[in-house]
PDB file of C-alpha atoms in Angstrom:
ATOM      1  CA  UNK B   1      -0.230  -0.564   0.296  1.00 50.00           C
ATOM      2  CA  UNK B   2       2.933   2.244   1.048  1.00 55.00           C
ATOM      3  CA  UNK B   3       4.225   1.725  -2.623  1.00 57.00           C
ATOM      4  CA  UNK B   4       0.874   2.562  -4.267  1.00 55.00           C
ATOM      5  CA  UNK B   5       0.945   6.022  -2.563  1.00 51.00           C
ATOM      6  CA  UNK B   6       5.184   6.315  -3.159  1.00 60.00           C
ATOM      7  CA  UNK B   7       4.709   5.846  -6.827  1.00 52.00           C
ATOM      8  CA  UNK B   8       1.131   7.847  -7.117  1.00 53.00           C
ATOM      9  CA  UNK B   9       2.231  10.818  -5.421  1.00 55.00           C
ATOM     10  CA  UNK B  10       6.156  11.067  -7.404  1.00 57.00           C
ATOM     11  CA  UNK B  11       2.956  10.869 -10.592  1.00 51.00           C
ATOM     12  CA  UNK B  12       1.332  13.636  -8.834  1.00 50.00           C
ATOM     13  CA  UNK B  13       4.543  15.785  -8.249  1.00 56.00           C
ATOM     14  CA  UNK B  14       5.406  15.233 -11.602  1.00 56.00           C
ATOM     15  CA  UNK B  15       2.678  15.971 -13.416  1.00 49.00           C
ATOM     16  CA  UNK B  16       2.624  19.371 -11.279  1.00 53.00           C
ATOM     17  CA  UNK B  17       6.024  20.120 -12.160  1.00 56.00           C
ATOM     18  CA  UNK B  18       5.886  19.490 -15.822  1.00 54.00           C
ATOM     19  CA  UNK B  19       1.802  21.737 -15.864  1.00 48.00           C
ATOM     20  CA  UNK B  20       3.844  25.311 -15.761  1.00 53.00           C
ATOM     21  CA  UNK B  21       6.272  24.032 -18.876  1.00 50.00           C
ATOM     22  CA  UNK B  22       3.491  22.997 -20.501  1.00 47.00           C
ATOM     23  CA  UNK B  23       1.788  26.320 -20.476  1.00 48.00           C
ATOM     24  CA  UNK B  24       4.710  27.818 -20.860  1.00 47.00           C
ATOM     25  CA  UNK B  25       5.200  26.224 -24.098  1.00 48.00           C
ATOM     26  CA  UNK B  26       1.745  26.439 -25.257  1.00 45.00           C
ATOM     27  CA  UNK B  27       1.890  30.370 -24.767  1.00 45.00           C
ATOM     28  CA  UNK B  28       5.157  30.892 -26.590  1.00 43.00           C
ATOM     29  CA  UNK B  29       3.233  28.565 -29.859  1.00 42.00           C
ATOM     30  CA  UNK B  30       0.635  31.034 -29.126  1.00 43.00           C
ATOM     31  CA  UNK B  31       2.605  34.501 -29.582  1.00 45.00           C
ATOM     32  CA  UNK B  32       3.932  33.063 -32.519  1.00 48.00           C
ATOM     33  CA  UNK B  33       0.958  32.690 -34.170  1.00 51.00           C
ATOM     34  CA  UNK B  34       0.015  36.407 -34.309  1.00 64.00           C
ATOM     35  CA  UNK B  35      -0.149  37.852 -37.811  1.00 78.00           C
ATOM     36  CA  UNK B  36       1.712  41.544 -38.309  1.00 82.00           C
ATOM     37  CA  UNK B  37      -0.432  43.497 -40.468  1.00 90.00           C
ATOM     38  CA  UNK B  38       0.849  46.129 -42.729  1.00 92.00           C
ATOM     39  CA  UNK B  39      -1.515  49.528 -42.854  1.00 94.00           C
ATOM     40  CA  UNK B  40       0.076  52.213 -45.615  1.00 95.00           C
ATOM     41  CA  UNK B  41      -0.501  54.697 -48.009  1.00 93.00           C
ATOM     42  CA  UNK B  42       1.541  55.772 -51.122  1.00 92.00           C
ATOM     43  CA  UNK B  43       2.364  58.344 -53.167  1.00 89.00           C
ATOM     44  CA  UNK B  44       2.640  57.623 -56.965  1.00 87.00           C
ATOM     45  CA  UNK B  45       3.266  58.333 -60.813  1.00 87.00           C
ATOM     46  CA  UNK B  46       2.635  56.559 -63.608  1.00 85.00           C
ATOM     47  CA  UNK B  47       4.196  56.289 -67.169  1.00 85.00           C
ATOM     48  CA  UNK B  48       1.756  55.129 -69.821  1.00 80.00           C
ATOM     49  CA  UNK B  49       3.470  53.912 -73.123  1.00 83.00           C
ATOM     50  CA  UNK B  50       1.941  53.512 -76.505  1.00 73.00           C
ATOM     51  CA  UNK B  51      -0.077  55.513 -78.911  1.00 70.00           C
ATOM     52  CA  UNK B  52      -2.116  56.359 -76.034  1.00 68.00           C
ATOM     53  CA  UNK B  53       0.496  57.307 -73.749  1.00 74.00           C
ATOM     54  CA  UNK B  54      -0.467  58.911 -70.105  1.00 74.00           C
ATOM     55  CA  UNK B  55       0.860  60.536 -67.038  1.00 77.00           C
ATOM     56  CA  UNK B  56      -0.424  60.431 -63.844  1.00 75.00           C
ATOM     57  CA  UNK B  57       1.437  61.908 -60.868  1.00 80.00           C
ATOM     58  CA  UNK B  58      -1.072  61.378 -57.444  1.00 76.00           C
ATOM     59  CA  UNK B  59       0.218  63.322 -54.198  1.00 75.00           C
ATOM     60  CA  UNK B  60       0.043  62.757 -51.345  1.00 77.00           C
ATOM     61  CA  UNK B  61      -1.177  59.380 -51.693  1.00 80.00           C
ATOM     62  CA  UNK B  62      -2.533  57.320 -54.379  1.00 82.00           C
ATOM     63  CA  UNK B  63      -3.885  54.579 -53.128  1.00 88.00           C
ATOM     64  CA  UNK B  64      -4.325  53.190 -49.209  1.00 93.00           C
ATOM     65  CA  UNK B  65      -2.911  49.711 -48.812  1.00 95.00           C
ATOM     66  CA  UNK B  66      -3.293  46.977 -46.121  1.00 95.00           C
ATOM     67  CA  UNK B  67      -1.336  43.680 -46.162  1.00 94.00           C
ATOM     68  CA  UNK B  68      -1.971  40.352 -44.515  1.00 92.00           C
ATOM     69  CA  UNK B  69       1.111  38.129 -43.731  1.00 90.00           C
ATOM     70  CA  UNK B  70       0.597  34.562 -43.849  1.00 86.00           C
ATOM     71  CA  UNK B  71       1.965  33.793 -39.963  1.00 77.00           C
ATOM     72  CA  UNK B  72       4.534  35.894 -37.523  1.00 64.00           C
ATOM     73  CA  UNK B  73       7.914  34.679 -39.360  1.00 65.00           C
ATOM     74  CA  UNK B  74       6.353  34.873 -42.806  1.00 79.00           C
ATOM     75  CA  UNK B  75       8.282  36.182 -46.399  1.00 90.00           C
ATOM     76  CA  UNK B  76       4.755  36.237 -48.299  1.00 93.00           C
ATOM     77  CA  UNK B  77       2.074  38.636 -47.295  1.00 93.00           C
ATOM     78  CA  UNK B  78      -1.242  39.867 -49.255  1.00 95.00           C
ATOM     79  CA  UNK B  79      -1.695  43.014 -50.002  1.00 96.00           C
ATOM     80  CA  UNK B  80      -4.835  44.639 -51.280  1.00 97.00           C
ATOM     81  CA  UNK B  81      -4.861  48.708 -51.850  1.00 95.00           C
ATOM     82  CA  UNK B  82      -7.877  51.201 -53.420  1.00 94.00           C
ATOM     83  CA  UNK B  83      -7.220  54.076 -54.979  1.00 89.00           C
ATOM     84  CA  UNK B  84     -10.647  57.217 -55.043  1.00 85.00           C
ATOM     85  CA  UNK B  85     -10.761  60.806 -55.418  1.00 81.00           C
ATOM     86  CA  UNK B  86     -13.090  63.146 -56.601  1.00 79.00           C
ATOM     87  CA  UNK B  87     -12.727  66.840 -58.724  1.00 75.00           C
ATOM     88  CA  UNK B  88     -15.293  69.303 -59.302  1.00 72.00           C
ATOM     89  CA  UNK B  89     -14.170  72.809 -60.569  1.00 70.00           C
ATOM     90  CA  UNK B  90     -16.303  74.831 -60.918  1.00 70.00           C
ATOM     91  CA  UNK B  91     -16.207  75.876 -64.859  1.00 71.00           C
ATOM     92  CA  UNK B  92     -16.131  72.180 -66.245  1.00 72.00           C
ATOM     93  CA  UNK B  93     -17.140  68.633 -65.425  1.00 75.00           C
ATOM     94  CA  UNK B  94     -16.776  66.277 -61.953  1.00 78.00           C
ATOM     95  CA  UNK B  95     -13.540  64.288 -62.642  1.00 80.00           C
ATOM     96  CA  UNK B  96     -13.528  60.637 -60.529  1.00 82.00           C
ATOM     97  CA  UNK B  97     -10.828  58.383 -60.289  1.00 83.00           C
ATOM     98  CA  UNK B  98     -10.725  55.305 -59.051  1.00 88.00           C
ATOM     99  CA  UNK B  99      -8.603  51.985 -58.484  1.00 91.00           C
ATOM    100  CA  UNK B 100      -8.531  48.752 -57.004  1.00 94.00           C
ATOM    101  CA  UNK B 101      -5.699  46.468 -56.663  1.00 96.00           C
ATOM    102  CA  UNK B 102      -4.580  43.210 -55.057  1.00 97.00           C
ATOM    103  CA  UNK B 103      -0.786  42.439 -54.781  1.00 97.00           C
ATOM    104  CA  UNK B 104       0.879  39.481 -53.398  1.00 96.00           C
ATOM    105  CA  UNK B 105       4.576  40.872 -52.053  1.00 96.00           C
ATOM    106  CA  UNK B 106       7.427  37.636 -51.235  1.00 95.00           C
ATOM    107  CA  UNK B 107      10.195  39.043 -49.290  1.00 94.00           C
ATOM    108  CA  UNK B 108      13.617  38.363 -49.599  1.00 94.00           C
ATOM    109  CA  UNK B 109      13.786  38.268 -46.004  1.00 89.00           C
ATOM    110  CA  UNK B 110      11.667  37.784 -42.708  1.00 84.00           C
ATOM    111  CA  UNK B 111       9.185  40.865 -42.711  1.00 78.00           C
ATOM    112  CA  UNK B 112      10.278  40.177 -38.993  1.00 77.00           C
ATOM    113  CA  UNK B 113      13.333  42.099 -39.001  1.00 81.00           C
ATOM    114  CA  UNK B 114      11.349  45.723 -39.887  1.00 80.00           C
ATOM    115  CA  UNK B 115       9.644  45.398 -37.108  1.00 76.00           C
ATOM    116  CA  UNK B 116      12.687  43.969 -34.328  1.00 76.00           C
ATOM    117  CA  UNK B 117      13.067  46.602 -32.310  1.00 69.00           C
ATOM    118  CA  UNK B 118      17.432  46.459 -31.838  1.00 74.00           C
ATOM    119  CA  UNK B 119      18.226  44.449 -35.111  1.00 77.00           C
ATOM    120  CA  UNK B 120      15.896  46.494 -37.866  1.00 84.00           C
ATOM    121  CA  UNK B 121      16.952  45.975 -41.166  1.00 89.00           C
ATOM    122  CA  UNK B 122      16.059  46.899 -44.927  1.00 92.00           C
ATOM    123  CA  UNK B 123      14.048  43.925 -46.334  1.00 93.00           C
ATOM    124  CA  UNK B 124      13.637  43.606 -50.421  1.00 96.00           C
ATOM    125  CA  UNK B 125      10.070  42.489 -52.137  1.00 96.00           C
ATOM    126  CA  UNK B 126       8.891  41.391 -55.021  1.00 97.00           C
ATOM    127  CA  UNK B 127       5.575  42.479 -55.833  1.00 97.00           C
ATOM    128  CA  UNK B 128       3.670  40.693 -58.746  1.00 97.00           C
ATOM    129  CA  UNK B 129      -0.243  42.480 -58.538  1.00 97.00           C
ATOM    130  CA  UNK B 130      -3.682  42.488 -60.406  1.00 97.00           C
ATOM    131  CA  UNK B 131      -5.827  46.102 -60.909  1.00 95.00           C
ATOM    132  CA  UNK B 132      -8.109  47.779 -62.642  1.00 93.00           C
ATOM    133  CA  UNK B 133      -8.634  51.691 -62.869  1.00 88.00           C
ATOM    134  CA  UNK B 134     -11.022  54.252 -64.315  1.00 84.00           C
ATOM    135  CA  UNK B 135     -12.342  57.760 -65.054  1.00 81.00           C
ATOM    136  CA  UNK B 136     -15.399  59.028 -64.908  1.00 84.00           C
ATOM    137  CA  UNK B 137     -16.477  62.727 -66.068  1.00 81.00           C
ATOM    138  CA  UNK B 138     -19.650  63.699 -66.093  1.00 74.00           C
ATOM    139  CA  UNK B 139     -21.409  62.042 -64.587  1.00 56.00           C
ATOM    140  CA  UNK B 140     -21.558  59.018 -67.427  1.00 57.00           C
ATOM    141  CA  UNK B 141     -20.477  61.418 -70.212  1.00 59.00           C
ATOM    142  CA  UNK B 142     -17.234  59.903 -70.321  1.00 64.00           C
ATOM    143  CA  UNK B 143     -15.794  56.070 -68.884  1.00 72.00           C
ATOM    144  CA  UNK B 144     -12.750  55.227 -69.376  1.00 74.00           C
ATOM    145  CA  UNK B 145     -11.333  51.533 -67.411  1.00 82.00           C
ATOM    146  CA  UNK B 146      -8.962  49.952 -67.627  1.00 85.00           C
ATOM    147  CA  UNK B 147      -7.718  46.535 -66.387  1.00 93.00           C
ATOM    148  CA  UNK B 148      -3.671  45.742 -65.723  1.00 93.00           C
ATOM    149  CA  UNK B 149      -1.195  43.183 -64.239  1.00 96.00           C
ATOM    150  CA  UNK B 150       2.329  43.572 -63.607  1.00 96.00           C
ATOM    151  CA  UNK B 151       4.789  43.274 -60.957  1.00 97.00           C
ATOM    152  CA  UNK B 152       7.557  45.201 -58.810  1.00 97.00           C
ATOM    153  CA  UNK B 153      10.704  45.051 -57.040  1.00 98.00           C
ATOM    154  CA  UNK B 154      10.783  47.388 -53.682  1.00 97.00           C
ATOM    155  CA  UNK B 155      12.850  48.017 -50.700  1.00 96.00           C
ATOM    156  CA  UNK B 156      11.131  48.572 -47.097  1.00 95.00           C
ATOM    157  CA  UNK B 157      13.776  50.611 -45.007  1.00 94.00           C
ATOM    158  CA  UNK B 158      12.684  51.017 -40.994  1.00 92.00           C
ATOM    159  CA  UNK B 159      12.101  54.117 -39.482  1.00 90.00           C
ATOM    160  CA  UNK B 160      11.382  53.370 -36.111  1.00 86.00           C
ATOM    161  CA  UNK B 161      10.325  50.106 -34.627  1.00 80.00           C
ATOM    162  CA  UNK B 162       7.170  49.289 -36.406  1.00 86.00           C
ATOM    163  CA  UNK B 163       7.111  51.820 -39.344  1.00 91.00           C
ATOM    164  CA  UNK B 164       8.967  52.035 -42.273  1.00 93.00           C
ATOM    165  CA  UNK B 165       9.029  53.737 -45.909  1.00 95.00           C
ATOM    166  CA  UNK B 166       8.537  51.755 -48.663  1.00 96.00           C
ATOM    167  CA  UNK B 167      10.206  52.348 -52.107  1.00 96.00           C
ATOM    168  CA  UNK B 168       9.202  50.422 -55.479  1.00 97.00           C
ATOM    169  CA  UNK B 169       8.981  50.864 -59.404  1.00 97.00           C
ATOM    170  CA  UNK B 170       6.905  48.882 -61.302  1.00 96.00           C
ATOM    171  CA  UNK B 171       6.282  47.737 -64.933  1.00 96.00           C
ATOM    172  CA  UNK B 172       2.949  46.647 -65.979  1.00 94.00           C
ATOM    173  CA  UNK B 173       0.543  45.929 -69.318  1.00 93.00           C
ATOM    174  CA  UNK B 174      -2.827  48.249 -69.827  1.00 88.00           C
ATOM    175  CA  UNK B 175      -5.196  45.895 -71.104  1.00 89.00           C
ATOM    176  CA  UNK B 176      -7.182  47.536 -72.465  1.00 84.00           C
ATOM    177  CA  UNK B 177      -5.794  50.849 -73.509  1.00 77.00           C
ATOM    178  CA  UNK B 178      -3.022  47.671 -74.862  1.00 82.00           C
ATOM    179  CA  UNK B 179       0.243  50.128 -73.068  1.00 83.00           C
ATOM    180  CA  UNK B 180       2.966  49.152 -71.517  1.00 90.00           C
ATOM    181  CA  UNK B 181       2.983  51.206 -68.278  1.00 89.00           C
ATOM    182  CA  UNK B 182       6.120  52.393 -65.360  1.00 93.00           C
ATOM    183  CA  UNK B 183       5.537  53.549 -61.897  1.00 93.00           C
ATOM    184  CA  UNK B 184       7.031  54.214 -58.925  1.00 94.00           C
ATOM    185  CA  UNK B 185       5.650  54.274 -55.390  1.00 94.00           C
ATOM    186  CA  UNK B 186       6.642  56.446 -52.691  1.00 95.00           C
ATOM    187  CA  UNK B 187       5.172  55.249 -49.468  1.00 95.00           C
ATOM    188  CA  UNK B 188       4.906  55.125 -45.034  1.00 95.00           C
ATOM    189  CA  UNK B 189       4.016  51.752 -43.427  1.00 95.00           C
ATOM    190  CA  UNK B 190       2.865  50.754 -39.845  1.00 93.00           C
ATOM    191  CA  UNK B 191       3.051  47.650 -38.837  1.00 89.00           C
ATOM    192  CA  UNK B 192       0.964  45.845 -36.431  1.00 83.00           C
ATOM    193  CA  UNK B 193       0.494  43.118 -34.412  1.00 66.00           C
ATOM    194  CA  UNK B 194      -3.763  40.885 -34.849  1.00 45.00           C
ATOM    195  CA  UNK B 195      -5.110  40.433 -31.925  1.00 39.00           C
ATOM    196  CA  UNK B 196      -5.038  36.868 -30.416  1.00 40.00           C
TER     197      UNK B 196
END
């Protein structure tokens, strides 16, 4: 009877000692699962080439964007972006411009290097994207819409913890206008973490 009692006491003591360690490991695993979210806005310039050439420059912002990293240490994020502007001069018809885009960023280093408090580093990336943009002048008087696709290369430069400058050069093709496009973006990003 005393041998059984000693064995039971030893098992209970082992469980009592192992439980805090298991709880700490589980908490660490939960902490690693939190996803970084990148919120930002870009000023942009787009140069359209071909027979229907154009130049569009948007300051201070062409579009706002939000990037969702696949996991905390991921090098991949999915990034939708939207832009919208209305110009209504007194002596001319109003003009509405809109843009919707989705991109997938691949970072050449873990993106967590941007948000670290002590060992922050520049992180380069590539970004293939698809988009739709349009312009409506004078209500329904004139519409000019275009689907486009392309790819860019860029650099995220940390300024402070969770804040970075983002630069990008990209090339693309507008399917409706049948024209090549060259784009330059300069923006600011804020990195946060998804709540548990």
